[in-house]
XYZ file of N, CA, C and O in Angstrom:
608
model
N 71.876 -44.103 -196.396
C 71.077 -43.618 -197.538
C 71.591 -42.394 -198.133
O 71.762 -41.670 -197.248
N 71.863 -42.118 -199.523
C 72.310 -41.159 -199.764
C 71.319 -40.076 -200.696
O 70.229 -40.549 -201.009
N 71.672 -38.847 -200.512
C 70.358 -38.019 -201.406
C 70.884 -37.550 -202.753
O 72.058 -37.458 -202.753
N 69.753 -37.496 -203.543
C 70.029 -37.194 -204.797
C 70.401 -35.354 -204.930
O 69.618 -34.925 -204.103
N 70.890 -35.120 -206.040
C 71.170 -33.557 -206.246
C 69.483 -33.098 -205.934
O 69.484 -31.924 -205.324
N 68.584 -33.352 -206.574
C 67.311 -32.899 -206.687
C 66.705 -32.619 -205.137
O 66.115 -31.968 -204.804
N 67.158 -33.713 -204.301
C 66.590 -33.694 -203.134
C 67.379 -33.005 -202.086
O 66.746 -32.138 -201.386
N 68.795 -32.662 -202.466
C 69.458 -31.661 -201.588
C 68.917 -30.421 -201.880
O 68.754 -29.497 -201.287
N 68.697 -30.048 -203.297
C 68.126 -28.501 -203.701
C 66.683 -28.424 -203.027
O 66.694 -27.445 -202.341
N 65.860 -29.516 -203.098
C 64.588 -29.168 -202.441
C 64.719 -28.992 -201.095
O 64.353 -28.103 -200.390
N 65.912 -29.710 -200.147
C 65.957 -29.294 -198.742
C 66.549 -28.087 -198.540
O 66.179 -27.318 -197.435
N 67.307 -27.639 -199.407
C 67.725 -25.968 -199.396
C 66.854 -25.069 -199.689
O 67.127 -24.015 -198.851
N 65.966 -25.144 -200.314
C 64.851 -24.407 -200.372
C 63.775 -24.392 -199.742
O 62.623 -23.300 -199.744
N 63.624 -25.183 -198.993
C 62.326 -25.568 -197.875
C 62.622 -24.527 -196.909
O 63.795 -24.508 -196.301
N 61.575 -23.920 -196.290
C 61.612 -22.882 -195.516
C 61.066 -23.849 -194.303
O 59.805 -23.951 -194.466
N 61.468 -23.750 -193.147
C 61.053 -24.281 -191.977
C 61.460 -23.290 -190.704
O 62.281 -22.661 -190.863
N 60.859 -23.565 -189.918
C 61.085 -22.644 -188.491
C 61.957 -23.526 -187.555
O 61.568 -24.507 -187.385
N 62.873 -22.924 -186.820
C 63.578 -23.440 -186.042
C 63.300 -22.535 -184.535
O 63.619 -21.517 -184.635
N 63.070 -23.559 -183.478
C 63.155 -22.638 -182.357
C 64.361 -21.529 -182.200
O 65.454 -22.374 -182.037
N 64.368 -20.674 -181.551
C 65.314 -19.593 -181.479
C 66.069 -20.378 -180.287
O 67.463 -20.173 -180.172
N 65.522 -20.875 -179.298
C 66.252 -21.630 -178.110
C 67.207 -22.557 -178.805
O 68.427 -22.585 -178.475
N 66.934 -23.644 -179.615
C 67.533 -24.470 -180.120
C 68.601 -23.898 -180.819
O 70.079 -24.348 -180.745
N 68.633 -22.793 -181.689
C 69.705 -22.151 -182.509
C 70.484 -21.602 -181.602
O 71.839 -21.799 -181.743
N 70.059 -20.788 -180.505
C 70.922 -20.060 -179.523
C 71.769 -21.059 -178.717
O 72.919 -20.716 -178.196
N 71.362 -22.417 -178.416
C 72.040 -23.017 -177.567
C 73.076 -23.873 -178.301
O 74.116 -23.801 -177.817
N 73.109 -24.149 -179.583
C 74.325 -24.570 -180.373
C 74.941 -23.191 -180.615
O 76.453 -23.606 -180.321
N 74.600 -22.402 -180.802
C 75.756 -20.928 -181.212
C 76.188 -20.568 -180.085
O 77.429 -20.319 -180.139
N 75.568 -20.333 -179.014
C 76.120 -19.532 -177.951
C 76.616 -20.572 -176.855
O 77.594 -19.928 -175.773
N 76.137 -21.371 -176.554
C 76.639 -22.566 -175.654
C 77.425 -23.863 -176.329
O 78.709 -23.715 -175.876
N 77.128 -24.479 -177.049
C 77.750 -25.620 -177.488
C 78.887 -25.360 -177.980
O 80.105 -25.876 -178.049
N 79.004 -24.360 -178.903
C 80.164 -23.978 -179.999
C 81.245 -23.583 -179.069
O 82.410 -23.979 -179.003
N 80.917 -22.721 -177.875
C 82.057 -22.106 -177.078
C 82.605 -23.370 -176.267
O 83.637 -23.381 -175.915
N 81.435 -24.323 -175.943
C 82.082 -25.569 -175.036
C 82.990 -26.424 -175.900
O 84.003 -26.597 -175.392
N 82.935 -26.556 -177.029
C 83.656 -27.350 -177.935
C 84.901 -26.864 -178.388
O 86.080 -27.315 -178.449
N 84.785 -25.398 -178.549
C 85.889 -24.666 -179.292
C 86.566 -23.953 -178.121
O 87.918 -23.514 -178.476
N 86.480 -23.692 -177.131
C 87.057 -23.026 -176.164
C 87.301 -21.615 -176.137
O 86.622 -20.785 -177.182
N 88.513 -21.029 -175.835
C 89.031 -19.706 -176.013
C 89.314 -19.427 -177.675
O 89.280 -18.166 -178.062
N 89.344 -20.574 -178.354
C 89.638 -20.150 -179.863
C 88.265 -19.949 -180.842
O 88.224 -19.915 -181.951
N 87.215 -20.001 -180.157
C 85.729 -19.765 -180.705
C 85.957 -18.839 -181.826
O 85.535 -19.009 -182.959
N 86.125 -17.677 -181.476
C 85.940 -16.506 -182.514
C 86.914 -16.973 -183.770
O 86.524 -16.557 -184.746
N 88.016 -17.074 -183.560
C 88.955 -17.323 -184.493
C 88.524 -18.410 -185.584
O 88.544 -18.452 -186.938
N 88.166 -19.665 -184.994
C 87.474 -20.854 -185.788
C 86.335 -20.418 -186.366
O 86.181 -20.673 -187.617
N 85.443 -19.799 -185.646
C 84.153 -19.076 -186.318
C 84.422 -18.153 -187.571
O 84.007 -18.290 -188.632
N 85.494 -17.501 -187.400
C 85.727 -16.505 -188.672
C 86.249 -17.573 -189.762
O 85.672 -17.067 -190.897
N 87.056 -18.331 -189.501
C 87.676 -19.356 -190.605
C 86.248 -20.134 -191.050
O 86.213 -20.603 -192.484
N 85.515 -20.378 -190.442
C 84.530 -21.291 -190.663
C 83.483 -20.429 -191.689
O 82.642 -20.903 -192.534
N 83.298 -19.184 -191.399
C 82.354 -18.317 -191.959
C 83.245 -18.229 -193.572
O 82.373 -17.978 -194.181
N 84.363 -18.027 -193.612
C 85.086 -18.081 -194.974
C 84.775 -19.164 -195.707
O 84.483 -19.067 -196.726
N 85.005 -20.324 -195.261
C 84.780 -21.703 -195.960
C 83.232 -21.786 -196.155
O 82.888 -22.296 -197.300
N 82.130 -21.298 -195.340
C 80.909 -21.359 -195.963
C 80.477 -20.611 -197.025
O 79.923 -20.891 -198.000
N 81.534 -19.211 -196.975
C 81.227 -18.438 -198.269
C 81.849 -19.002 -199.696
O 81.334 -18.923 -200.573
N 82.768 -19.727 -199.360
C 83.215 -20.488 -200.568
C 82.417 -21.324 -201.205
O 82.269 -21.668 -202.247
N 81.471 -22.266 -200.235
C 80.572 -22.953 -200.758
C 79.225 -22.316 -201.123
O 78.791 -23.090 -202.060
N 79.054 -21.072 -200.960
C 77.946 -20.408 -201.565
C 78.270 -19.067 -201.944
O 78.090 -17.926 -201.505
N 79.182 -19.183 -202.881
C 79.508 -17.907 -203.774
C 78.526 -16.850 -204.114
O 77.754 -17.546 -204.766
N 78.790 -15.821 -203.981
C 77.637 -14.969 -204.449
C 78.192 -13.624 -205.316
O 79.398 -13.261 -204.984
N 77.534 -13.172 -206.357
C 77.864 -12.282 -207.155
C 77.755 -11.041 -206.783
O 78.323 -9.791 -207.202
N 76.638 -10.651 -205.813
C 76.303 -9.325 -205.802
C 76.222 -9.162 -203.971
O 75.891 -10.203 -203.363
N 76.299 -7.705 -203.503
C 75.922 -7.563 -202.111
C 74.612 -8.044 -201.843
O 74.394 -8.354 -200.735
N 73.556 -7.808 -202.719
C 72.275 -7.968 -202.607
C 72.037 -9.437 -202.317
O 71.260 -9.821 -201.649
N 72.630 -10.393 -203.027
C 72.732 -11.802 -202.819
C 73.336 -12.081 -201.244
O 72.605 -13.018 -200.607
N 74.305 -11.712 -201.101
C 74.808 -11.630 -199.465
C 73.836 -11.172 -198.532
O 73.449 -11.946 -197.590
N 73.181 -9.960 -198.663
C 72.001 -9.593 -197.837
C 70.741 -10.679 -197.867
O 70.266 -10.915 -196.794
N 70.690 -11.237 -199.116
C 69.432 -12.146 -199.125
C 69.902 -13.436 -198.367
O 69.028 -14.027 -197.871
N 71.173 -13.799 -198.456
C 71.583 -14.876 -197.846
C 71.378 -14.958 -196.209
O 71.202 -15.581 -195.506
N 71.768 -13.574 -195.868
C 71.881 -13.452 -194.176
C 70.481 -13.383 -193.894
O 70.073 -13.945 -192.703
N 69.250 -12.921 -194.416
C 68.121 -12.949 -194.274
C 67.578 -14.381 -194.286
O 66.733 -15.097 -193.198
N 68.052 -15.267 -195.272
C 67.594 -16.618 -195.152
C 68.182 -17.403 -194.256
O 67.544 -18.354 -193.542
N 69.296 -17.315 -193.978
C 69.793 -18.183 -192.896
C 69.279 -17.475 -191.176
O 70.003 -18.079 -190.230
N 68.813 -16.286 -191.087
C 68.365 -15.846 -189.859
C 69.533 -15.096 -189.108
O 69.226 -14.957 -187.944
N 70.595 -14.644 -189.924
C 71.599 -13.906 -189.300
C 71.302 -12.470 -189.195
O 71.967 -11.790 -188.474
N 70.308 -11.971 -189.972
C 69.790 -10.670 -189.644
C 69.851 -9.825 -190.975
O 70.180 -10.323 -192.125
N 69.550 -8.580 -190.827
C 69.599 -7.573 -192.051
C 70.915 -6.938 -192.267
O 71.315 -6.267 -191.234
N 71.413 -7.433 -193.383
C 72.863 -6.756 -193.481
C 72.721 -5.676 -194.683
O 72.227 -5.618 -195.431
N 73.376 -4.280 -194.141
C 73.297 -3.213 -194.961
C 74.638 -2.604 -194.972
O 75.281 -2.670 -194.268
N 74.716 -1.903 -196.207
C 76.024 -1.099 -196.507
C 75.888 0.281 -195.792
O 74.687 0.870 -196.061
N 76.737 0.863 -194.906
C 76.728 1.978 -194.346
C 77.138 3.026 -195.281
O 76.880 4.065 -195.514
N 78.647 2.662 -195.488
C 79.339 3.263 -196.578
C 80.416 2.561 -197.052
O 80.921 1.769 -196.765
N 81.009 3.356 -198.477
C 81.914 2.258 -199.176
C 82.997 3.361 -199.674
O 82.556 4.342 -200.130
N 84.176 2.982 -199.377
C 85.249 3.751 -200.303
C 85.996 2.954 -201.067
O 85.795 1.941 -201.204
N 86.971 3.580 -201.561
C 87.788 2.652 -202.702
C 88.375 1.318 -201.931
O 88.922 0.654 -202.581
N 88.788 1.624 -200.594
C 89.216 0.513 -199.834
C 88.828 -0.218 -198.538
O 89.417 -0.935 -197.930
N 87.763 0.028 -198.399
C 86.855 -0.157 -197.345
C 85.295 -0.242 -197.387
O 84.821 0.716 -198.172
N 84.769 -1.018 -196.417
C 83.060 -0.795 -196.594
C 82.723 -1.054 -195.108
O 83.392 -1.994 -194.231
N 81.763 -0.378 -194.787
C 81.132 -0.351 -193.408
C 79.843 -1.072 -193.642
O 79.053 -0.377 -194.223
N 79.642 -1.880 -192.856
C 78.353 -2.635 -192.817
C 77.607 -2.795 -191.367
O 78.148 -2.762 -190.309
N 76.262 -2.718 -191.484
C 75.517 -2.704 -190.082
C 74.711 -4.250 -190.320
O 74.147 -4.377 -191.373
N 74.579 -4.864 -189.218
C 73.748 -5.956 -188.975
C 72.726 -5.933 -187.930
O 73.305 -5.545 -186.725
N 71.638 -6.173 -188.123
C 70.782 -6.015 -187.059
C 69.475 -7.264 -187.332
O 69.416 -7.452 -188.313
N 68.899 -7.506 -186.125
C 67.884 -8.350 -186.051
C 67.278 -8.414 -184.739
O 68.017 -8.138 -183.625
N 66.028 -8.868 -184.087
C 65.732 -8.829 -183.124
C 66.349 -9.976 -182.224
O 66.681 -9.754 -181.053
N 66.817 -10.866 -182.939
C 67.629 -12.016 -182.380
C 68.872 -11.387 -181.891
O 69.496 -11.712 -180.759
N 69.634 -10.554 -182.735
C 70.946 -10.182 -182.278
C 70.664 -8.993 -181.156
O 71.541 -9.275 -180.178
N 69.757 -8.528 -181.178
C 69.458 -7.347 -179.960
C 69.389 -8.163 -178.832
O 69.958 -7.905 -177.728
N 68.544 -9.294 -178.671
C 68.289 -10.300 -177.539
C 69.880 -10.847 -176.978
O 70.080 -10.831 -175.920
N 70.391 -11.515 -178.311
C 71.726 -12.226 -178.010
C 72.568 -11.031 -177.231
O 73.283 -11.254 -176.281
N 72.827 -9.906 -177.879
C 73.791 -8.648 -177.054
C 73.074 -8.510 -175.568
O 73.908 -8.264 -174.866
N 71.974 -8.391 -175.407
C 71.463 -8.262 -174.087
C 71.768 -9.388 -172.968
O 72.164 -9.015 -172.164
N 71.615 -10.558 -173.374
C 72.034 -11.527 -172.712
C 73.359 -11.781 -172.449
O 73.596 -12.476 -171.511
N 74.169 -11.774 -173.556
C 75.490 -12.265 -173.575
C 76.580 -11.215 -174.062
O 76.685 -11.071 -175.151
N 77.095 -10.560 -173.158
C 78.091 -9.618 -173.539
C 79.406 -10.039 -174.295
O 80.037 -9.246 -175.133
N 79.569 -11.364 -174.297
C 80.527 -11.910 -174.974
C 80.292 -12.475 -176.259
O 81.285 -13.445 -176.899
N 79.037 -12.331 -176.754
C 78.663 -13.005 -178.022
C 79.724 -12.516 -179.038
O 80.016 -11.424 -178.789
N 80.145 -13.554 -180.079
C 80.766 -13.217 -181.189
C 79.942 -13.217 -182.509
O 79.065 -13.999 -182.741
N 80.277 -12.385 -183.383
C 79.929 -12.388 -184.806
C 80.826 -12.690 -185.785
O 80.691 -12.132 -186.753
N 81.737 -13.509 -185.274
C 82.916 -13.512 -186.334
C 82.372 -14.674 -187.271
O 83.074 -14.706 -188.512
N 81.535 -15.564 -187.288
C 81.021 -16.469 -188.242
C 80.732 -15.401 -189.455
O 81.005 -15.499 -190.500
N 79.823 -14.426 -189.099
C 79.222 -13.706 -190.131
C 80.357 -12.618 -190.775
O 80.538 -12.407 -191.784
N 81.298 -12.371 -189.707
C 82.434 -11.577 -190.317
C 83.187 -12.265 -191.562
O 83.617 -11.758 -192.587
N 83.568 -13.641 -191.170
C 84.437 -14.465 -191.866
C 83.865 -14.583 -193.312
O 84.137 -14.543 -194.292
N 82.324 -14.783 -193.179
C 81.623 -14.964 -194.391
C 81.312 -13.760 -195.081
O 81.726 -13.651 -196.569
N 81.370 -12.469 -194.393
C 81.453 -11.333 -195.356
C 82.723 -11.100 -196.168
O 83.139 -10.584 -197.226
N 83.919 -11.355 -195.343
C 85.112 -10.901 -195.807
C 85.234 -11.909 -197.163
O 85.750 -11.279 -198.073
N 85.130 -13.189 -197.037
C 85.050 -14.250 -198.137
C 84.302 -13.756 -199.442
O 84.901 -13.664 -200.583
N 83.053 -13.228 -199.072
C 82.184 -13.032 -200.540
C 82.769 -11.485 -200.769
O 82.599 -11.780 -202.237
N 83.305 -10.581 -200.076
C 83.502 -9.424 -200.641
C 84.926 -9.762 -201.590
O 85.094 -9.169 -202.526
N 85.882 -10.649 -201.022
C 87.177 -10.999 -201.384
C 86.842 -11.712 -202.822
O 87.429 -11.348 -203.871
N 85.951 -12.607 -202.878
C 85.534 -13.227 -204.038
C 84.586 -11.928 -205.406
O 85.254 -12.373 -206.420
N 83.956 -11.327 -204.797
C 83.421 -10.164 -205.755
C 84.439 -9.131 -206.240
O 84.794 -8.937 -207.375
N 85.249 -8.604 -205.266
C 86.240 -7.766 -205.698
C 87.593 -8.273 -206.078
O 88.522 -7.444 -206.871
N 87.842 -9.670 -206.035
C 89.144 -10.168 -206.592
C 90.183 -9.661 -205.945
O 91.491 -9.600 -206.496
N 90.215 -9.495 -204.483
C 91.346 -8.873 -203.786
C 91.293 -9.507 -202.619
O 90.147 -9.969 -201.929
N 92.258 -9.496 -201.685
C 92.171 -10.251 -200.238
C 91.552 -9.254 -199.411
O 91.906 -8.222 -199.288
N 90.415 -9.603 -198.570
C 89.868 -8.830 -197.868
C 90.109 -9.466 -196.420
O 90.137 -10.773 -196.152
N 89.611 -8.547 -195.442
C 89.740 -8.951 -194.281
C 88.250 -8.382 -193.390
O 88.273 -7.091 -193.762
N 87.594 -8.777 -192.714
C 86.444 -7.968 -191.892
C 86.584 -8.176 -190.535
O 87.110 -8.992 -189.800
N 86.229 -6.808 -189.821
C 86.472 -6.624 -188.493
C 85.002 -6.307 -187.571
O 84.566 -5.344 -188.481
N 84.791 -6.925 -186.584
C 83.695 -6.761 -186.013
C 84.028 -5.679 -185.046
O 84.905 -5.886 -184.212
N 83.061 -4.734 -184.912
C 83.393 -3.496 -184.047
C 82.964 -3.975 -182.693
O 81.940 -4.581 -182.366
N 83.600 -3.614 -181.578
C 83.487 -4.072 -180.236
C 82.099 -3.173 -179.816
O 81.733 -3.714 -178.789
N 81.739 -2.442 -180.237
C 80.532 -1.419 -179.767
C 79.467 -2.153 -180.103
O 78.200 -1.271 -180.330
N 79.250 -3.393 -180.104
C 78.043 -4.015 -180.518
C 76.837 -4.162 -179.740
O 75.776 -4.618 -180.267
N 76.802 -3.558 -178.702
C 75.762 -3.659 -177.881
C 74.836 -2.335 -177.994
O 73.868 -2.130 -177.605
N 75.436 -1.512 -178.927
C 74.539 -0.125 -179.536
C 73.370 -0.653 -179.719
O 73.095 -0.917 -181.382
N 72.472 -0.520 -179.229
C 71.143 -0.995 -179.853
C 70.724 -2.442 -180.609
O 69.952 -2.554 -181.239
N 72.031 -3.441 -180.102
C 71.753 -4.661 -180.455
C 72.094 -4.541 -182.231
O 71.713 -5.602 -182.827
N 72.801 -3.642 -182.682
C 73.308 -3.799 -184.039
C 74.780 -4.024 -184.007
O 75.519 -3.599 -183.267
N 75.434 -4.707 -184.934
C 76.552 -5.251 -185.045
C 77.216 -4.656 -186.295
O 76.493 -4.229 -187.315
N 78.398 -3.870 -186.115
C 79.023 -3.057 -187.060
C 80.194 -3.849 -187.679
O 81.008 -4.345 -186.915
N 80.509 -3.917 -188.934
C 81.863 -4.606 -189.475
C 82.531 -3.526 -190.380
O 81.704 -2.870 -191.185
N 83.589 -3.478 -190.283
C 84.427 -3.053 -191.648
C 85.137 -4.176 -192.293
O 85.817 -5.175 -191.704
N 84.982 -4.021 -193.399
C 85.866 -4.735 -194.486
C 86.756 -4.070 -195.346
O 86.569 -3.022 -195.807
N 87.868 -4.338 -195.116
C 89.174 -3.732 -195.618
C 89.901 -4.711 -196.620
O 89.926 -5.958 -196.624
N 90.412 -3.771 -197.582
C 91.190 -4.415 -198.745
C 92.204 -3.684 -199.390
O 91.918 -2.342 -199.053
N 93.024 -4.036 -200.095
C 94.139 -3.264 -200.709
C 94.062 -3.637 -202.049
O 94.483 -5.016 -202.485
N 93.661 -2.808 -203.058
C 93.641 -3.039 -204.678
C 94.778 -3.801 -205.096
O 94.963 -4.404 -206.071
N 96.158 -3.486 -204.480
C 97.395 -4.325 -204.853
C 97.409 -5.512 -204.438
O 98.406 -6.354 -204.768
N 96.629 -6.158 -203.478
C 96.711 -7.307 -202.891
C 95.828 -8.376 -203.769
O 94.821 -8.700 -202.925
N 95.906 -8.587 -204.837
C 95.083 -9.390 -205.679
C 95.129 -10.854 -205.539
O 96.384 -11.224 -204.713
N 94.278 -11.527 -205.552
C 94.303 -13.083 -205.535
C 95.049 -13.278 -206.655
O 94.375 -13.314 -207.854
N 96.167 -14.298 -206.228
C 96.631 -15.090 -207.401
C 95.834 -16.387 -208.061
O 95.489 -17.061 -206.991
N 96.045 -16.553 -208.975
C 95.383 -17.607 -209.765
C 95.750 -18.850 -209.263
O 96.825 -19.099 -209.054
């Protein structure tokens, strides 16, 4: 049975709650079991792919997407001509960092990199900072070179 476009839109806009345990079981256990040592790299590229499916025109839209997907509150700490520093926080992230020091936030990093790349029209890369246990907040740096434009 296939879904029609209106049904898909309705499914995407419906708000449902998912037990945290189920979400964390998939994210922190199953994905690592399936992907092994390559988990961070694969999640980074998966995040980029997701961003291409859900392109956003502003940072506010990216931040709203993070809230909607329960990835956390994403804010800009500072921005210069070639980079942007971001902070990601949620009670779930705080708990994840407390329980698993090997947690990775590369899915989010890849998503952020691709969204900023689409918005600025230059190739971007996002880095997750290793001091992620700092009060359960995750810090990212997005870098780009204005000379490194995306070729049509």
